[in-house]
mmCIF file of C-alpha atoms and ligand atoms in Angstrom:
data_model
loop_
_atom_site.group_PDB
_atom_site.id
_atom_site.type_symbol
_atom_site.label_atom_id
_atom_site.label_comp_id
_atom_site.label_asym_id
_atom_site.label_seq_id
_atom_site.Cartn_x
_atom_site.Cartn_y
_atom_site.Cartn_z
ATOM 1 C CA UNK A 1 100.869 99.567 102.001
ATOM 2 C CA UNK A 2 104.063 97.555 101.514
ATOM 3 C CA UNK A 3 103.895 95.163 98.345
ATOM 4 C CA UNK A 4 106.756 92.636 97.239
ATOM 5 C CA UNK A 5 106.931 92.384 93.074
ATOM 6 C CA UNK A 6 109.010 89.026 92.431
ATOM 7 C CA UNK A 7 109.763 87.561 89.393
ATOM 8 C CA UNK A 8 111.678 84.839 87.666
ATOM 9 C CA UNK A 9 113.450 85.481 84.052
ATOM 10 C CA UNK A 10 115.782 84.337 81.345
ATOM 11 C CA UNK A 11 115.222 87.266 78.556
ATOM 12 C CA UNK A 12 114.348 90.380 80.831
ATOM 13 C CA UNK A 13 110.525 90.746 79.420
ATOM 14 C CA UNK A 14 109.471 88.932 83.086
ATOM 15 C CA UNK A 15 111.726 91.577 84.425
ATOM 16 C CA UNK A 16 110.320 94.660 82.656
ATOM 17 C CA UNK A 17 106.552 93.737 83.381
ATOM 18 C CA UNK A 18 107.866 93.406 86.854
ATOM 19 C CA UNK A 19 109.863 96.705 86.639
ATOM 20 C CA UNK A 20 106.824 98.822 85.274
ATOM 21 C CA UNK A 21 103.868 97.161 87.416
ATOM 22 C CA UNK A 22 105.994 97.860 90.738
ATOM 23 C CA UNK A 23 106.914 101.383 89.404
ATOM 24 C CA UNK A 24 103.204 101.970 88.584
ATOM 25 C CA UNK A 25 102.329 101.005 92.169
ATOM 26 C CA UNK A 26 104.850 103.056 93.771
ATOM 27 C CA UNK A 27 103.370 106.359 91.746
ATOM 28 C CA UNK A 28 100.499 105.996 93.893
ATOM 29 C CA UNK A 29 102.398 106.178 97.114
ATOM 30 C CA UNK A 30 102.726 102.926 97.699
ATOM 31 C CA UNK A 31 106.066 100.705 98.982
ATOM 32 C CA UNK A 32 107.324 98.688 97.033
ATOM 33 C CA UNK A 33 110.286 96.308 96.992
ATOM 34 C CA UNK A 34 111.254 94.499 93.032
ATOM 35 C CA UNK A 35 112.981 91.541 92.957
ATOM 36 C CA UNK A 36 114.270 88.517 91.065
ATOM 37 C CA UNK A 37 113.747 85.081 91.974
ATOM 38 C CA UNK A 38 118.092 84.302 91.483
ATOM 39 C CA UNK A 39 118.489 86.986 94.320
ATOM 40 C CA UNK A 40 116.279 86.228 96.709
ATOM 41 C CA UNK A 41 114.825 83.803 99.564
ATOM 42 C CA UNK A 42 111.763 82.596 101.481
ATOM 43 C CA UNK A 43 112.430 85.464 103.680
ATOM 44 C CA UNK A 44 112.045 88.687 101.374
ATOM 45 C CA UNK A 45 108.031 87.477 101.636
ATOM 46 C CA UNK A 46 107.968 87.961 105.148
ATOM 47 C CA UNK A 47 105.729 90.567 106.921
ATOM 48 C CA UNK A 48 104.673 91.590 103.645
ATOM 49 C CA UNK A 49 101.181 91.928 103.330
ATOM 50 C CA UNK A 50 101.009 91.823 99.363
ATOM 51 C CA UNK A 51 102.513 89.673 96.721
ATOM 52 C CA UNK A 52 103.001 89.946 92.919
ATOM 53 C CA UNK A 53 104.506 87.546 91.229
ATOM 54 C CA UNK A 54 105.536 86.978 87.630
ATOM 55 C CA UNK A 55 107.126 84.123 85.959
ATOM 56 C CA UNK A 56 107.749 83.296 82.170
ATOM 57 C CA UNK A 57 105.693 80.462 81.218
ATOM 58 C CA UNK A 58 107.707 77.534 80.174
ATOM 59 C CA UNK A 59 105.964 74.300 78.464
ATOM 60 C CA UNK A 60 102.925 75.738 80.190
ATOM 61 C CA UNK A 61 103.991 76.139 83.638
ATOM 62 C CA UNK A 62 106.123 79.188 85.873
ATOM 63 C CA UNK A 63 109.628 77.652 86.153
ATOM 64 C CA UNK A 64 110.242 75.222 88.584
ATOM 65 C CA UNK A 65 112.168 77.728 90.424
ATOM 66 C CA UNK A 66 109.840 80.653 90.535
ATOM 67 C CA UNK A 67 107.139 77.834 91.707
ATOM 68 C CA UNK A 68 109.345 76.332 94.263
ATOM 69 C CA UNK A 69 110.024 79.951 95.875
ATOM 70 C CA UNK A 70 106.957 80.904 96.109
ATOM 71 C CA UNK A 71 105.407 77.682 97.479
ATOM 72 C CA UNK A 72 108.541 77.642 100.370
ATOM 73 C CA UNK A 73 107.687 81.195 100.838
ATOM 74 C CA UNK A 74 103.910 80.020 101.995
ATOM 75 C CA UNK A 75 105.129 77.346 103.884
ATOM 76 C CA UNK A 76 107.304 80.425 105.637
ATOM 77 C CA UNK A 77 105.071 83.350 105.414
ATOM 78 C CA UNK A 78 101.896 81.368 105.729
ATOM 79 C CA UNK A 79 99.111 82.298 103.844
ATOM 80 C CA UNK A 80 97.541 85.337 105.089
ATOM 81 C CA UNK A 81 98.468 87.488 102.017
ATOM 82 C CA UNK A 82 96.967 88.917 99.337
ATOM 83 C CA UNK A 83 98.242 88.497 95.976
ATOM 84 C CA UNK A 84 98.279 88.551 91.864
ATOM 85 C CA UNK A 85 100.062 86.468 89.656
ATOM 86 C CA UNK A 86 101.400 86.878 86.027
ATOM 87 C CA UNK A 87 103.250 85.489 83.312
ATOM 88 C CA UNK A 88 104.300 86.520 79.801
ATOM 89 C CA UNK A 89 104.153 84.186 76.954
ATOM 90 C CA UNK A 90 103.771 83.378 73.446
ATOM 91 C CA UNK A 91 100.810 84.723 71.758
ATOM 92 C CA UNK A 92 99.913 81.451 70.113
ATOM 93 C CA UNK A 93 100.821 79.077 72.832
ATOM 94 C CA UNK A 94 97.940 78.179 75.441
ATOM 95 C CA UNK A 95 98.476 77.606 79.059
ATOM 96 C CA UNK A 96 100.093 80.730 80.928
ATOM 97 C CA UNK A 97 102.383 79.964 83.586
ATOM 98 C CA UNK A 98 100.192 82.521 86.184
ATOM 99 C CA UNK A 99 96.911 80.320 85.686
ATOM 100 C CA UNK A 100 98.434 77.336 87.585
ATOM 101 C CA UNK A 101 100.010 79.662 90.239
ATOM 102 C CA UNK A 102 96.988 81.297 90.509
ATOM 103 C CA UNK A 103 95.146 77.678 91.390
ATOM 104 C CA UNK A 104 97.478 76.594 93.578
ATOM 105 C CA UNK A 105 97.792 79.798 95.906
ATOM 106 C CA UNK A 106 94.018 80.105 95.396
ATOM 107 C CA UNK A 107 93.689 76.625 96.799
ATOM 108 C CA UNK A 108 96.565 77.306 99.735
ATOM 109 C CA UNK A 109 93.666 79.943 100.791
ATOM 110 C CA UNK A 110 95.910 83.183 100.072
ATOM 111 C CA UNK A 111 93.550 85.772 98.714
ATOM 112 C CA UNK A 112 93.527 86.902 94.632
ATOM 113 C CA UNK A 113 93.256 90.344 93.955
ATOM 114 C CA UNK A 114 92.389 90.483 90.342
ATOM 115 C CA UNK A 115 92.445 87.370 87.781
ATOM 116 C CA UNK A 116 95.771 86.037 86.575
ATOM 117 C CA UNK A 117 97.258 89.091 84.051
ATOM 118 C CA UNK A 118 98.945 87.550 81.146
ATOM 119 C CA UNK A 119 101.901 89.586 78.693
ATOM 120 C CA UNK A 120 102.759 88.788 75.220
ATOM 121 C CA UNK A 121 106.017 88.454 73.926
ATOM 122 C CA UNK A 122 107.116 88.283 70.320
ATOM 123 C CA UNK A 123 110.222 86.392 69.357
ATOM 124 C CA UNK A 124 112.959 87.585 72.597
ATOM 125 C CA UNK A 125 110.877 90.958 72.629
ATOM 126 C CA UNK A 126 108.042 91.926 74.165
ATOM 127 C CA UNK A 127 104.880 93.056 71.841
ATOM 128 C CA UNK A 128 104.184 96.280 71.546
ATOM 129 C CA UNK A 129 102.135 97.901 73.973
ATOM 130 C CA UNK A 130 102.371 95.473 76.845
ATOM 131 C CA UNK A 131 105.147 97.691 78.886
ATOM 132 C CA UNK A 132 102.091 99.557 79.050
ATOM 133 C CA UNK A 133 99.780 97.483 79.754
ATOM 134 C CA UNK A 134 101.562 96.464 82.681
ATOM 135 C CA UNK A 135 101.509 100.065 83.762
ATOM 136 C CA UNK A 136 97.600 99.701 83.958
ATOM 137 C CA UNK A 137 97.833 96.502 85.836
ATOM 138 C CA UNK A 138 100.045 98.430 88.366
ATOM 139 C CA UNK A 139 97.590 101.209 88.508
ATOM 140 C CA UNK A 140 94.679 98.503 88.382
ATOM 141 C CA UNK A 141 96.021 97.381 91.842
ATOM 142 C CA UNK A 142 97.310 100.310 93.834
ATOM 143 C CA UNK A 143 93.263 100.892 93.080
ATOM 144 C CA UNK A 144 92.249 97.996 95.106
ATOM 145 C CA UNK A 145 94.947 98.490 97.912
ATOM 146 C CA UNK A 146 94.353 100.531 101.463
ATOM 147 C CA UNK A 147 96.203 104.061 101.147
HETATM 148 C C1 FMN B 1 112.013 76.263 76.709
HETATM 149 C C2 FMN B 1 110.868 77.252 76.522
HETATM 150 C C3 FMN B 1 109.556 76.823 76.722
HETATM 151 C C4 FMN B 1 108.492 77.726 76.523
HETATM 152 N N1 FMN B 1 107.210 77.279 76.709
HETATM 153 C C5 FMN B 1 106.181 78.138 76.467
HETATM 154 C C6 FMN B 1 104.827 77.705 76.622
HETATM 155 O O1 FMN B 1 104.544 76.573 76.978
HETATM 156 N N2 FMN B 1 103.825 78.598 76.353
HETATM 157 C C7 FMN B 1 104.098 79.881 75.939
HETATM 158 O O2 FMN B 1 103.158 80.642 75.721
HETATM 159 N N3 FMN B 1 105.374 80.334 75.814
HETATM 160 C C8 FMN B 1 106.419 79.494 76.056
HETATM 161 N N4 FMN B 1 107.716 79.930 75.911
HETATM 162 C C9 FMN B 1 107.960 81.363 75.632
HETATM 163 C C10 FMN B 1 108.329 82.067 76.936
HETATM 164 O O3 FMN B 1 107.178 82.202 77.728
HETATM 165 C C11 FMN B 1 108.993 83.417 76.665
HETATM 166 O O4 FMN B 1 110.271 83.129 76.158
HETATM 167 C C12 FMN B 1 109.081 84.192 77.964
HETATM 168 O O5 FMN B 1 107.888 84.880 78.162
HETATM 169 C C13 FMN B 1 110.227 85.143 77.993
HETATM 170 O O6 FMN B 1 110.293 85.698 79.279
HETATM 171 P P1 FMN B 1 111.676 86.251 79.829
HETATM 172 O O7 FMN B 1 112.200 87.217 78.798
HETATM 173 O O8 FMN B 1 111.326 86.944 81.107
HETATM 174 O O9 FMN B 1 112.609 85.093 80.039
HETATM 175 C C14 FMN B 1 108.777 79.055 76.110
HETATM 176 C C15 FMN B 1 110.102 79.468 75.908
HETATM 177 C C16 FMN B 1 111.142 78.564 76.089
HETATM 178 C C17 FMN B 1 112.564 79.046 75.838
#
């Protein structure tokens, strides 16, 4: 199955979730293309049949430019896809950028494949264990994807 992971970041922590869920998926035999929001267009989304997308949350919200992509890339792609969303954050700040995505590409009628997946970071770092974690969310969804 081919899968796009894109993300948006300032820091890199957006990047490494995005760099260990895609490398997790891959493991299982799966192909998989990573890549940043800055370096790409509405037409890295096409003919791919699953999406991942990750976007630091920023006064609540995925950056206007991670949310901007991804909507023109519906507009583009349409929205026969499947997809998961997910966002790192501050522990002690509500509202995760990925729950809002989530909404709007529920609402668009593209298909979730798991709730919104949420990453902590710590200062500039990310907290322990969550490279990890994202690990198991890549494994979690090569699980629920046709060999
Ligand atoms: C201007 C700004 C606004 C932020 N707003 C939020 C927020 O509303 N909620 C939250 O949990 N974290 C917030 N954060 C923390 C970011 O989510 C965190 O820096 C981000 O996960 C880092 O990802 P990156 O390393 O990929 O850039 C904010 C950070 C900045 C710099």
């Amino acid at each position: 199955m081919r899968l796009l992971v894109m993300y948006d970041t300032y820091y890199g922590n957006t990047e490494l979730v995005a760099q260990a869920i895609a490398k997790a998926i891959e493991e299982r035999g799966h192909q998989v293309e990573c890549r940043r929001q800055s370096d790409s267009g509405e037409e890295d989304f096409m003919g791919v049949p699953v999406w991942v997308l990750g976007s630091p949350t920023r006064w609540g919200r995925p950056t206007f430019r991670f949310r901007t992509l991804i909507l023109n890339a519906v507009k583009e792609a349409g929205v026969d896809h499947d997809f998961v969303v997910f966002d790192t954050r501050f522990a002690k700040v509500h509202a995760g950028a990925s729950d809002r995505l989530h909404r709007a590409l529920t609402r668009k009628g593209l298909r979730a494949l798991m709730p919104p997946q949420h990453f902590t970071v710590e200062g500039r770092r990310l907290a322990a264990g969550e490279e990890e974690r994202a690990r198991e969310v890549g494994r979690a969804i090569a699980s629920l994807l046709r060999p």
